[in-house]
Amino acid sequence: MAEASHSWPAHVAVIMDGNGRWAKQRNLPRIEGHRAGIKSVQSVVESCRTLGIRYLTLYAFSVENWKRPRKEISGLMALLYDYLTSEIPRLHRDAVRLRAIGQLDRLPRRVSQQFRRIMEKTASHRGLTLILALSYGGRTEILDAVREIAKERKKGREQGGEVTPEILSRHLYAPDVPPPDLLIRTSGERRLSNFLLWESARSQLYFAPQMWPDFGGEQFEKVIVEARKARESGERIEA
Ligand code: IPE
Ligand code: IPE
Ligand code: MG
């Protein structure tokens, strides 16, 4: 594994947007945009190793995305299953640890089972931690944390007193993962779309004009290099 020469950014989060538009521009069905997007996922994961990034969170499916046409959802789930299955050898080769945030139980059974199986098998890997946000919503995550705290207190498991930001952080989906240093969204849209609302409170934001299938490892590396330079010189990153 490539040695990390930089410690910043330790965690990069990406809103992978623009698959549908990429397909439309080519007169292809939307699902072909999602298929092309998987290649970008693979090359960005690969780039994280060379760049020495420890955590990569990818927004793959939001709670709002359940409102999409049923055919698109089933196509996306099938692609997700195939991606996970074909990725197993590479995850082991590169010591990638797979994690998930979101409502895994809402996914089709075979997808969530495959996901849990791979998470278990890669749990001891010490390379990149790849976190997929699936059926994820930032507000839902915060609400789930609040509900969990209330439940624990009712049972008397936790001491009463004030609920602090630290206590809330400990009840999020991945409490051991540091917050994202840098959050990238592709396709030129400048929205958070309910992504990591609590965790991104202090993140640097970067909006890339390319559609996700056109945003591969090469673009990703450029953004990281630029963000590092800007950070070193104390400047803001150009959007
Ligand atoms: C992002 O691409 C991928 C998912 C939300 C699964 P979109 O499907 O949102 O593509 P656009 O934004 O319609 O172009
Ligand atoms: C955000 O993209 C969700 C993912 C990338 C998974 P969307 O395309 O779903 O978000 P909106 O609808 O433009 O806000
Ligand atoms: Mg979109």
mmCIF file of N, CA and C in Angstrom, residues 26-145:
data_model
loop_
_atom_site.group_PDB
_atom_site.id
_atom_site.type_symbol
_atom_site.label_atom_id
_atom_site.label_comp_id
_atom_site.label_asym_id
_atom_site.label_seq_id
_atom_site.Cartn_x
_atom_site.Cartn_y
_atom_site.Cartn_z
ATOM 1 N N ARG A 26 -26.339 11.722 -23.853
ATOM 2 C CA ARG A 26 -25.930 10.712 -24.838
ATOM 3 C C ARG A 26 -27.102 9.901 -25.375
ATOM 4 N N ASN A 27 -28.311 10.379 -25.090
ATOM 5 C CA ASN A 27 -29.523 9.654 -25.498
ATOM 6 C C ASN A 27 -29.561 8.223 -24.999
ATOM 7 N N LEU A 28 -29.073 8.030 -23.808
ATOM 8 C CA LEU A 28 -29.066 6.690 -23.204
ATOM 9 C C LEU A 28 -30.056 6.655 -22.051
ATOM 10 N N PRO A 29 -30.546 5.472 -21.679
ATOM 11 C CA PRO A 29 -31.400 5.398 -20.484
ATOM 12 C C PRO A 29 -30.599 5.749 -19.227
ATOM 13 N N ARG A 30 -31.290 6.297 -18.211
ATOM 14 C CA ARG A 30 -30.608 6.754 -16.987
ATOM 15 C C ARG A 30 -29.725 5.684 -16.365
ATOM 16 N N ILE A 31 -30.189 4.449 -16.445
ATOM 17 C CA ILE A 31 -29.438 3.369 -15.799
ATOM 18 C C ILE A 31 -28.015 3.250 -16.369
ATOM 19 N N GLU A 32 -27.856 3.624 -17.649
ATOM 20 C CA GLU A 32 -26.510 3.575 -18.247
ATOM 21 C C GLU A 32 -25.608 4.630 -17.610
ATOM 22 N N GLY A 33 -26.205 5.710 -17.154
ATOM 23 C CA GLY A 33 -25.443 6.723 -16.423
ATOM 24 C C GLY A 33 -24.973 6.174 -15.092
ATOM 25 N N HIS A 34 -25.851 5.427 -14.426
ATOM 26 C CA HIS A 34 -25.466 4.829 -13.143
ATOM 27 C C HIS A 34 -24.371 3.785 -13.360
ATOM 28 N N ARG A 35 -24.510 3.029 -14.453
ATOM 29 C CA ARG A 35 -23.492 2.009 -14.745
ATOM 30 C C ARG A 35 -22.128 2.677 -14.983
ATOM 31 N N ALA A 36 -22.147 3.759 -15.752
ATOM 32 C CA ALA A 36 -20.894 4.483 -16.038
ATOM 33 C C ALA A 36 -20.334 5.080 -14.742
ATOM 34 N N GLY A 37 -21.237 5.436 -13.821
ATOM 35 C CA GLY A 37 -20.814 6.028 -12.554
ATOM 36 C C GLY A 37 -19.989 5.058 -11.708
ATOM 37 N N ILE A 38 -20.230 3.783 -11.885
ATOM 38 C CA ILE A 38 -19.484 2.798 -11.100
ATOM 39 C C ILE A 38 -17.986 2.833 -11.440
ATOM 40 N N LYS A 39 -17.695 3.100 -12.700
ATOM 41 C CA LYS A 39 -16.276 3.207 -13.102
ATOM 42 C C LYS A 39 -15.607 4.358 -12.357
ATOM 43 N N SER A 40 -16.351 5.444 -12.186
ATOM 44 C CA SER A 40 -15.803 6.578 -11.427
ATOM 45 C C SER A 40 -15.570 6.182 -9.973
ATOM 46 N N VAL A 41 -16.494 5.408 -9.415
ATOM 47 C CA VAL A 41 -16.318 4.946 -8.034
ATOM 48 C C VAL A 41 -15.009 4.166 -7.937
ATOM 49 N N GLN A 42 -14.815 3.235 -8.874
ATOM 50 C CA GLN A 42 -13.607 2.408 -8.817
ATOM 51 C C GLN A 42 -12.340 3.245 -8.937
ATOM 52 N N SER A 43 -12.338 4.217 -9.840
ATOM 53 C CA SER A 43 -11.096 4.972 -10.007
ATOM 54 C C SER A 43 -10.868 5.960 -8.864
ATOM 55 N N VAL A 44 -11.940 6.466 -8.255
ATOM 56 C CA VAL A 44 -11.765 7.367 -7.110
ATOM 57 C C VAL A 44 -11.254 6.575 -5.892
ATOM 58 N N VAL A 45 -11.783 5.377 -5.706
ATOM 59 C CA VAL A 45 -11.306 4.520 -4.604
ATOM 60 C C VAL A 45 -9.809 4.243 -4.794
ATOM 61 N N GLU A 46 -9.450 3.942 -6.013
ATOM 62 C CA GLU A 46 -8.041 3.675 -6.340
ATOM 63 C C GLU A 46 -7.175 4.904 -6.011
ATOM 64 N N SER A 47 -7.666 6.090 -6.370
ATOM 65 C CA SER A 47 -6.909 7.324 -6.124
ATOM 66 C C SER A 47 -6.704 7.588 -4.640
ATOM 67 N N CYS A 48 -7.659 7.192 -3.824
ATOM 68 C CA CYS A 48 -7.529 7.426 -2.384
ATOM 69 C C CYS A 48 -6.275 6.756 -1.845
ATOM 70 N N ARG A 49 -5.933 5.602 -2.424
ATOM 71 C CA ARG A 49 -4.740 4.886 -1.955
ATOM 72 C C ARG A 49 -3.484 5.690 -2.275
ATOM 73 N N THR A 50 -3.380 6.160 -3.497
ATOM 74 C CA THR A 50 -2.204 6.944 -3.868
ATOM 75 C C THR A 50 -2.116 8.250 -3.097
ATOM 76 N N LEU A 51 -3.274 8.818 -2.795
ATOM 77 C CA LEU A 51 -3.289 10.115 -2.103
ATOM 78 C C LEU A 51 -3.153 9.972 -0.586
ATOM 79 N N GLY A 52 -3.266 8.751 -0.095
ATOM 80 C CA GLY A 52 -3.145 8.531 1.352
ATOM 81 C C GLY A 52 -4.370 8.965 2.141
ATOM 82 N N ILE A 53 -5.541 8.935 1.489
ATOM 83 C CA ILE A 53 -6.780 9.302 2.190
ATOM 84 C C ILE A 53 -7.275 8.094 2.988
ATOM 85 N N ARG A 54 -7.667 8.322 4.237
ATOM 86 C CA ARG A 54 -8.029 7.212 5.123
ATOM 87 C C ARG A 54 -9.496 6.809 5.024
ATOM 88 N N TYR A 55 -10.371 7.815 4.833
ATOM 89 C CA TYR A 55 -11.813 7.556 4.798
ATOM 90 C C TYR A 55 -12.438 8.208 3.572
ATOM 91 N N LEU A 56 -13.259 7.432 2.866
ATOM 92 C CA LEU A 56 -14.001 7.971 1.725
ATOM 93 C C LEU A 56 -15.472 7.607 1.921
ATOM 94 N N THR A 57 -16.330 8.622 2.004
ATOM 95 C CA THR A 57 -17.765 8.353 2.108
ATOM 96 C C THR A 57 -18.438 8.740 0.808
ATOM 97 N N LEU A 58 -19.163 7.818 0.215
ATOM 98 C CA LEU A 58 -19.843 8.066 -1.053
ATOM 99 C C LEU A 58 -21.359 8.011 -0.859
ATOM 100 N N TYR A 59 -22.020 9.085 -1.299
ATOM 101 C CA TYR A 59 -23.485 9.145 -1.209
ATOM 102 C C TYR A 59 -24.029 8.374 -2.411
ATOM 103 N N ALA A 60 -24.511 7.175 -2.163
ATOM 104 C CA ALA A 60 -24.934 6.306 -3.261
ATOM 105 C C ALA A 60 -26.447 6.282 -3.427
ATOM 106 N N PHE A 61 -27.180 6.460 -2.315
ATOM 107 C CA PHE A 61 -28.643 6.412 -2.389
ATOM 108 C C PHE A 61 -29.219 7.115 -1.165
ATOM 109 N N SER A 62 -30.054 8.117 -1.412
ATOM 110 C CA SER A 62 -30.592 8.897 -0.289
ATOM 111 C C SER A 62 -31.978 8.374 0.105
ATOM 112 N N VAL A 63 -32.443 8.763 1.285
ATOM 113 C CA VAL A 63 -33.812 8.366 1.674
ATOM 114 C C VAL A 63 -34.823 8.942 0.674
ATOM 115 N N GLU A 64 -34.504 10.133 0.146
ATOM 116 C CA GLU A 64 -35.407 10.751 -0.834
ATOM 117 C C GLU A 64 -35.421 9.967 -2.145
ATOM 118 N N ASN A 65 -34.335 9.266 -2.448
ATOM 119 C CA ASN A 65 -34.253 8.533 -3.724
ATOM 120 C C ASN A 65 -35.270 7.382 -3.817
ATOM 121 N N TRP A 66 -35.888 6.990 -2.676
ATOM 122 C CA TRP A 66 -36.940 5.969 -2.739
ATOM 123 C C TRP A 66 -38.141 6.460 -3.525
ATOM 124 N N LYS A 67 -38.226 7.798 -3.730
ATOM 125 C CA LYS A 67 -39.367 8.345 -4.474
ATOM 126 C C LYS A 67 -39.160 8.242 -5.986
ATOM 127 N N ARG A 68 -38.011 7.763 -6.417
ATOM 128 C CA ARG A 68 -37.756 7.638 -7.862
ATOM 129 C C ARG A 68 -38.583 6.490 -8.449
ATOM 130 N N PRO A 69 -38.734 6.456 -9.794
ATOM 131 C CA PRO A 69 -39.508 5.369 -10.399
ATOM 132 C C PRO A 69 -38.975 3.997 -9.962
ATOM 133 N N ARG A 70 -39.916 3.078 -9.776
ATOM 134 C CA ARG A 70 -39.548 1.772 -9.253
ATOM 135 C C ARG A 70 -38.489 1.073 -10.116
ATOM 136 N N LYS A 71 -38.606 1.298 -11.427
ATOM 137 C CA LYS A 71 -37.675 0.640 -12.347
ATOM 138 C C LYS A 71 -36.238 1.158 -12.146
ATOM 139 N N GLU A 72 -36.123 2.464 -11.908
ATOM 140 C CA GLU A 72 -34.779 3.014 -11.690
ATOM 141 C C GLU A 72 -34.199 2.470 -10.378
ATOM 142 N N ILE A 73 -35.056 2.386 -9.342
ATOM 143 C CA ILE A 73 -34.587 1.880 -8.048
ATOM 144 C C ILE A 73 -34.106 0.430 -8.183
ATOM 145 N N SER A 74 -34.896 -0.400 -8.858
ATOM 146 C CA SER A 74 -34.481 -1.812 -8.953
ATOM 147 C C SER A 74 -33.220 -1.933 -9.803
ATOM 148 N N GLY A 75 -33.091 -1.096 -10.817
ATOM 149 C CA GLY A 75 -31.869 -1.095 -11.627
ATOM 150 C C GLY A 75 -30.653 -0.713 -10.791
ATOM 151 N N LEU A 76 -30.834 0.321 -9.949
ATOM 152 C CA LEU A 76 -29.739 0.776 -9.081
ATOM 153 C C LEU A 76 -29.341 -0.307 -8.076
ATOM 154 N N MET A 77 -30.349 -0.989 -7.527
ATOM 155 C CA MET A 77 -30.065 -2.040 -6.532
ATOM 156 C C MET A 77 -29.319 -3.203 -7.185
ATOM 157 N N ALA A 78 -29.706 -3.532 -8.418
ATOM 158 C CA ALA A 78 -29.025 -4.620 -9.127
ATOM 159 C C ALA A 78 -27.568 -4.234 -9.401
ATOM 160 N N LEU A 79 -27.364 -2.975 -9.785
ATOM 161 C CA LEU A 79 -25.990 -2.501 -10.044
ATOM 162 C C LEU A 79 -25.165 -2.537 -8.757
ATOM 163 N N LEU A 80 -25.801 -2.145 -7.655
ATOM 164 C CA LEU A 80 -25.110 -2.124 -6.368
ATOM 165 C C LEU A 80 -24.675 -3.544 -5.978
ATOM 166 N N TYR A 81 -25.593 -4.486 -6.167
ATOM 167 C CA TYR A 81 -25.276 -5.882 -5.836
ATOM 168 C C TYR A 81 -24.091 -6.380 -6.689
ATOM 169 N N ASP A 82 -24.164 -6.110 -7.985
ATOM 170 C CA ASP A 82 -23.088 -6.566 -8.878
ATOM 171 C C ASP A 82 -21.767 -5.885 -8.551
ATOM 172 N N TYR A 83 -21.837 -4.612 -8.232
ATOM 173 C CA TYR A 83 -20.620 -3.876 -7.882
ATOM 174 C C TYR A 83 -19.967 -4.494 -6.647
ATOM 175 N N LEU A 84 -20.783 -4.708 -5.610
ATOM 176 C CA LEU A 84 -20.257 -5.264 -4.353
ATOM 177 C C LEU A 84 -19.606 -6.620 -4.601
ATOM 178 N N THR A 85 -20.316 -7.458 -5.343
ATOM 179 C CA THR A 85 -19.854 -8.816 -5.561
ATOM 180 C C THR A 85 -18.559 -8.834 -6.361
ATOM 181 N N SER A 86 -18.504 -8.015 -7.410
ATOM 182 C CA SER A 86 -17.299 -8.041 -8.245
ATOM 183 C C SER A 86 -16.121 -7.358 -7.555
ATOM 184 N N GLU A 87 -16.422 -6.556 -6.536
ATOM 185 C CA GLU A 87 -15.355 -5.780 -5.883
ATOM 186 C C GLU A 87 -14.613 -6.573 -4.807
ATOM 187 N N ILE A 88 -15.188 -7.690 -4.363
ATOM 188 C CA ILE A 88 -14.608 -8.425 -3.223
ATOM 189 C C ILE A 88 -13.097 -8.684 -3.354
ATOM 190 N N PRO A 89 -12.613 -9.241 -4.498
ATOM 191 C CA PRO A 89 -11.173 -9.505 -4.579
ATOM 192 C C PRO A 89 -10.333 -8.237 -4.422
ATOM 193 N N ARG A 90 -10.810 -7.147 -5.037
ATOM 194 C CA ARG A 90 -10.058 -5.879 -4.957
ATOM 195 C C ARG A 90 -10.038 -5.324 -3.538
ATOM 196 N N LEU A 91 -11.150 -5.466 -2.830
ATOM 197 C CA LEU A 91 -11.205 -4.964 -1.448
ATOM 198 C C LEU A 91 -10.170 -5.688 -0.598
ATOM 199 N N HIS A 92 -10.051 -7.005 -0.819
ATOM 200 C CA HIS A 92 -9.062 -7.769 -0.057
ATOM 201 C C HIS A 92 -7.639 -7.415 -0.504
ATOM 202 N N ARG A 93 -7.442 -7.321 -1.815
ATOM 203 C CA ARG A 93 -6.107 -7.007 -2.328
ATOM 204 C C ARG A 93 -5.585 -5.687 -1.752
ATOM 205 N N ASP A 94 -6.467 -4.688 -1.690
ATOM 206 C CA ASP A 94 -6.037 -3.358 -1.255
ATOM 207 C C ASP A 94 -6.341 -3.084 0.221
ATOM 208 N N ALA A 95 -6.755 -4.103 0.944
ATOM 209 C CA ALA A 95 -7.057 -3.974 2.382
ATOM 210 C C ALA A 95 -8.085 -2.885 2.666
ATOM 211 N N VAL A 96 -9.090 -2.780 1.795
ATOM 212 C CA VAL A 96 -10.147 -1.780 1.982
ATOM 213 C C VAL A 96 -11.189 -2.330 2.954
ATOM 214 N N ARG A 97 -11.569 -1.509 3.903
ATOM 215 C CA ARG A 97 -12.607 -1.896 4.859
ATOM 216 C C ARG A 97 -13.921 -1.257 4.410
ATOM 217 N N LEU A 98 -14.926 -2.077 4.175
ATOM 218 C CA LEU A 98 -16.218 -1.552 3.712
ATOM 219 C C LEU A 98 -17.148 -1.304 4.889
ATOM 220 N N ARG A 99 -17.783 -0.131 4.858
ATOM 221 C CA ARG A 99 -18.758 0.214 5.902
ATOM 222 C C ARG A 99 -20.000 0.793 5.239
ATOM 223 N N ALA A 100 -21.055 0.953 6.025
ATOM 224 C CA ALA A 100 -22.267 1.567 5.485
ATOM 225 C C ALA A 100 -22.843 2.525 6.505
ATOM 226 N N ILE A 101 -23.475 3.586 6.027
ATOM 227 C CA ILE A 101 -24.294 4.425 6.894
ATOM 228 C C ILE A 101 -25.657 4.533 6.224
ATOM 229 N N GLY A 102 -26.712 4.539 7.021
ATOM 230 C CA GLY A 102 -28.048 4.615 6.454
ATOM 231 C C GLY A 102 -28.910 3.463 6.919
ATOM 232 N N GLN A 103 -30.065 3.355 6.276
ATOM 233 C CA GLN A 103 -31.028 2.323 6.691
ATOM 234 C C GLN A 103 -30.844 1.075 5.844
ATOM 235 N N LEU A 104 -29.781 0.314 6.161
ATOM 236 C CA LEU A 104 -29.472 -0.898 5.371
ATOM 237 C C LEU A 104 -30.669 -1.840 5.272
ATOM 238 N N ASP A 105 -31.472 -1.878 6.319
ATOM 239 C CA ASP A 105 -32.603 -2.813 6.338
ATOM 240 C C ASP A 105 -33.689 -2.492 5.322
ATOM 241 N N ARG A 106 -33.653 -1.278 4.783
ATOM 242 C CA ARG A 106 -34.667 -0.946 3.769
ATOM 243 C C ARG A 106 -34.269 -1.451 2.380
ATOM 244 N N LEU A 107 -33.011 -1.876 2.230
ATOM 245 C CA LEU A 107 -32.555 -2.350 0.917
ATOM 246 C C LEU A 107 -33.100 -3.754 0.674
ATOM 247 N N PRO A 108 -33.166 -4.177 -0.601
ATOM 248 C CA PRO A 108 -33.591 -5.555 -0.856
ATOM 249 C C PRO A 108 -32.711 -6.525 -0.055
ATOM 250 N N ARG A 109 -33.330 -7.600 0.435
ATOM 251 C CA ARG A 109 -32.624 -8.527 1.331
ATOM 252 C C ARG A 109 -31.280 -9.008 0.799
ATOM 253 N N ARG A 110 -31.261 -9.385 -0.469
ATOM 254 C CA ARG A 110 -30.010 -9.960 -0.964
ATOM 255 C C ARG A 110 -28.897 -8.905 -1.004
ATOM 256 N N VAL A 111 -29.278 -7.651 -1.206
ATOM 257 C CA VAL A 111 -28.275 -6.579 -1.217
ATOM 258 C C VAL A 111 -27.748 -6.336 0.203
ATOM 259 N N SER A 112 -28.677 -6.226 1.166
ATOM 260 C CA SER A 112 -28.220 -5.936 2.537
ATOM 261 C C SER A 112 -27.433 -7.123 3.107
ATOM 262 N N GLN A 113 -27.846 -8.347 2.749
ATOM 263 C CA GLN A 113 -27.104 -9.519 3.237
ATOM 264 C C GLN A 113 -25.689 -9.553 2.673
ATOM 265 N N GLN A 114 -25.582 -9.293 1.375
ATOM 266 C CA GLN A 114 -24.264 -9.274 0.733
ATOM 267 C C GLN A 114 -23.400 -8.176 1.368
ATOM 268 N N PHE A 115 -24.024 -7.044 1.634
ATOM 269 C CA PHE A 115 -23.310 -5.929 2.234
ATOM 270 C C PHE A 115 -22.765 -6.313 3.607
ATOM 271 N N ARG A 116 -23.645 -6.888 4.427
ATOM 272 C CA ARG A 116 -23.206 -7.278 5.785
ATOM 273 C C ARG A 116 -22.093 -8.312 5.735
ATOM 274 N N ARG A 117 -22.225 -9.247 4.798
ATOM 275 C CA ARG A 117 -21.207 -10.292 4.660
ATOM 276 C C ARG A 117 -19.846 -9.657 4.344
ATOM 277 N N ILE A 118 -19.831 -8.728 3.394
ATOM 278 C CA ILE A 118 -18.555 -8.118 2.996
ATOM 279 C C ILE A 118 -18.015 -7.225 4.116
ATOM 280 N N MET A 119 -18.900 -6.543 4.820
ATOM 281 C CA MET A 119 -18.437 -5.687 5.933
ATOM 282 C C MET A 119 -17.728 -6.537 6.981
ATOM 283 N N GLU A 120 -18.316 -7.681 7.251
ATOM 284 C CA GLU A 120 -17.719 -8.584 8.244
ATOM 285 C C GLU A 120 -16.345 -9.078 7.787
ATOM 286 N N LYS A 121 -16.293 -9.483 6.503
ATOM 287 C CA LYS A 121 -15.047 -10.050 5.973
ATOM 288 C C LYS A 121 -13.924 -9.032 5.836
ATOM 289 N N THR A 122 -14.282 -7.744 5.724
ATOM 290 C CA THR A 122 -13.240 -6.732 5.524
ATOM 291 C C THR A 122 -13.003 -5.906 6.801
ATOM 292 N N ALA A 123 -13.686 -6.286 7.889
ATOM 293 C CA ALA A 123 -13.646 -5.469 9.111
ATOM 294 C C ALA A 123 -12.243 -5.260 9.667
ATOM 295 N N SER A 124 -11.347 -6.214 9.432
ATOM 296 C CA SER A 124 -10.012 -6.076 10.032
ATOM 297 C C SER A 124 -9.016 -5.414 9.072
ATOM 298 N N HIS A 125 -9.465 -5.048 7.861
ATOM 299 C CA HIS A 125 -8.551 -4.400 6.920
ATOM 300 C C HIS A 125 -8.135 -3.027 7.430
ATOM 301 N N ARG A 126 -6.904 -2.652 7.117
ATOM 302 C CA ARG A 126 -6.365 -1.403 7.652
ATOM 303 C C ARG A 126 -6.021 -0.371 6.589
ATOM 304 N N GLY A 127 -6.475 -0.609 5.343
ATOM 305 C CA GLY A 127 -6.259 0.398 4.291
ATOM 306 C C GLY A 127 -7.360 1.439 4.350
ATOM 307 N N LEU A 128 -7.823 1.845 3.187
ATOM 308 C CA LEU A 128 -8.911 2.819 3.117
ATOM 309 C C LEU A 128 -10.186 2.273 3.770
ATOM 310 N N THR A 129 -10.900 3.127 4.496
ATOM 311 C CA THR A 129 -12.248 2.783 4.937
ATOM 312 C C THR A 129 -13.224 3.406 3.947
ATOM 313 N N LEU A 130 -13.933 2.548 3.214
ATOM 314 C CA LEU A 130 -14.887 2.996 2.209
ATOM 315 C C LEU A 130 -16.288 2.904 2.804
ATOM 316 N N ILE A 131 -16.914 4.066 2.957
ATOM 317 C CA ILE A 131 -18.235 4.108 3.587
ATOM 318 C C ILE A 131 -19.285 4.451 2.536
ATOM 319 N N LEU A 132 -20.223 3.552 2.319
ATOM 320 C CA LEU A 132 -21.291 3.856 1.368
ATOM 321 C C LEU A 132 -22.522 4.335 2.131
ATOM 322 N N ALA A 133 -23.041 5.490 1.722
ATOM 323 C CA ALA A 133 -24.274 6.004 2.317
ATOM 324 C C ALA A 133 -25.436 5.473 1.495
ATOM 325 N N LEU A 134 -26.215 4.586 2.111
ATOM 326 C CA LEU A 134 -27.279 3.877 1.393
ATOM 327 C C LEU A 134 -28.590 4.050 2.132
ATOM 328 N N SER A 135 -29.609 4.482 1.435
ATOM 329 C CA SER A 135 -30.857 4.863 2.070
ATOM 330 C C SER A 135 -30.509 5.776 3.245
ATOM 331 N N TYR A 136 -29.654 6.737 2.952
ATOM 332 C CA TYR A 136 -29.128 7.645 3.969
ATOM 333 C C TYR A 136 -29.849 8.996 3.921
ATOM 334 N N GLY A 137 -30.099 9.544 5.094
ATOM 335 C CA GLY A 137 -30.601 10.903 5.203
ATOM 336 C C GLY A 137 -29.979 11.532 6.435
ATOM 337 N N GLY A 138 -29.477 12.748 6.302
ATOM 338 C CA GLY A 138 -28.837 13.414 7.432
ATOM 339 C C GLY A 138 -29.806 13.693 8.565
ATOM 340 N N ARG A 139 -31.017 14.118 8.206
ATOM 341 C CA ARG A 139 -32.009 14.414 9.248
ATOM 342 C C ARG A 139 -32.427 13.135 9.952
ATOM 343 N N THR A 140 -32.604 12.064 9.174
ATOM 344 C CA THR A 140 -32.969 10.775 9.768
ATOM 345 C C THR A 140 -31.889 10.314 10.723
ATOM 346 N N GLU A 141 -30.619 10.510 10.337
ATOM 347 C CA GLU A 141 -29.515 10.085 11.186
ATOM 348 C C GLU A 141 -29.542 10.824 12.528
ATOM 349 N N ILE A 142 -29.775 12.143 12.473
ATOM 350 C CA ILE A 142 -29.812 12.925 13.707
ATOM 351 C C ILE A 142 -31.015 12.509 14.561
ATOM 352 N N LEU A 143 -32.161 12.328 13.895
ATOM 353 C CA LEU A 143 -33.363 11.891 14.616
ATOM 354 C C LEU A 143 -33.157 10.529 15.263
ATOM 355 N N ASP A 144 -32.551 9.615 14.510
ATOM 356 C CA ASP A 144 -32.275 8.272 15.062
ATOM 357 C C ASP A 144 -31.400 8.384 16.311
ATOM 358 N N ALA A 145 -30.412 9.284 16.268
ATOM 359 C CA ALA A 145 -29.505 9.465 17.410
ATOM 360 C C ALA A 145 -30.290 9.998 18.615
#
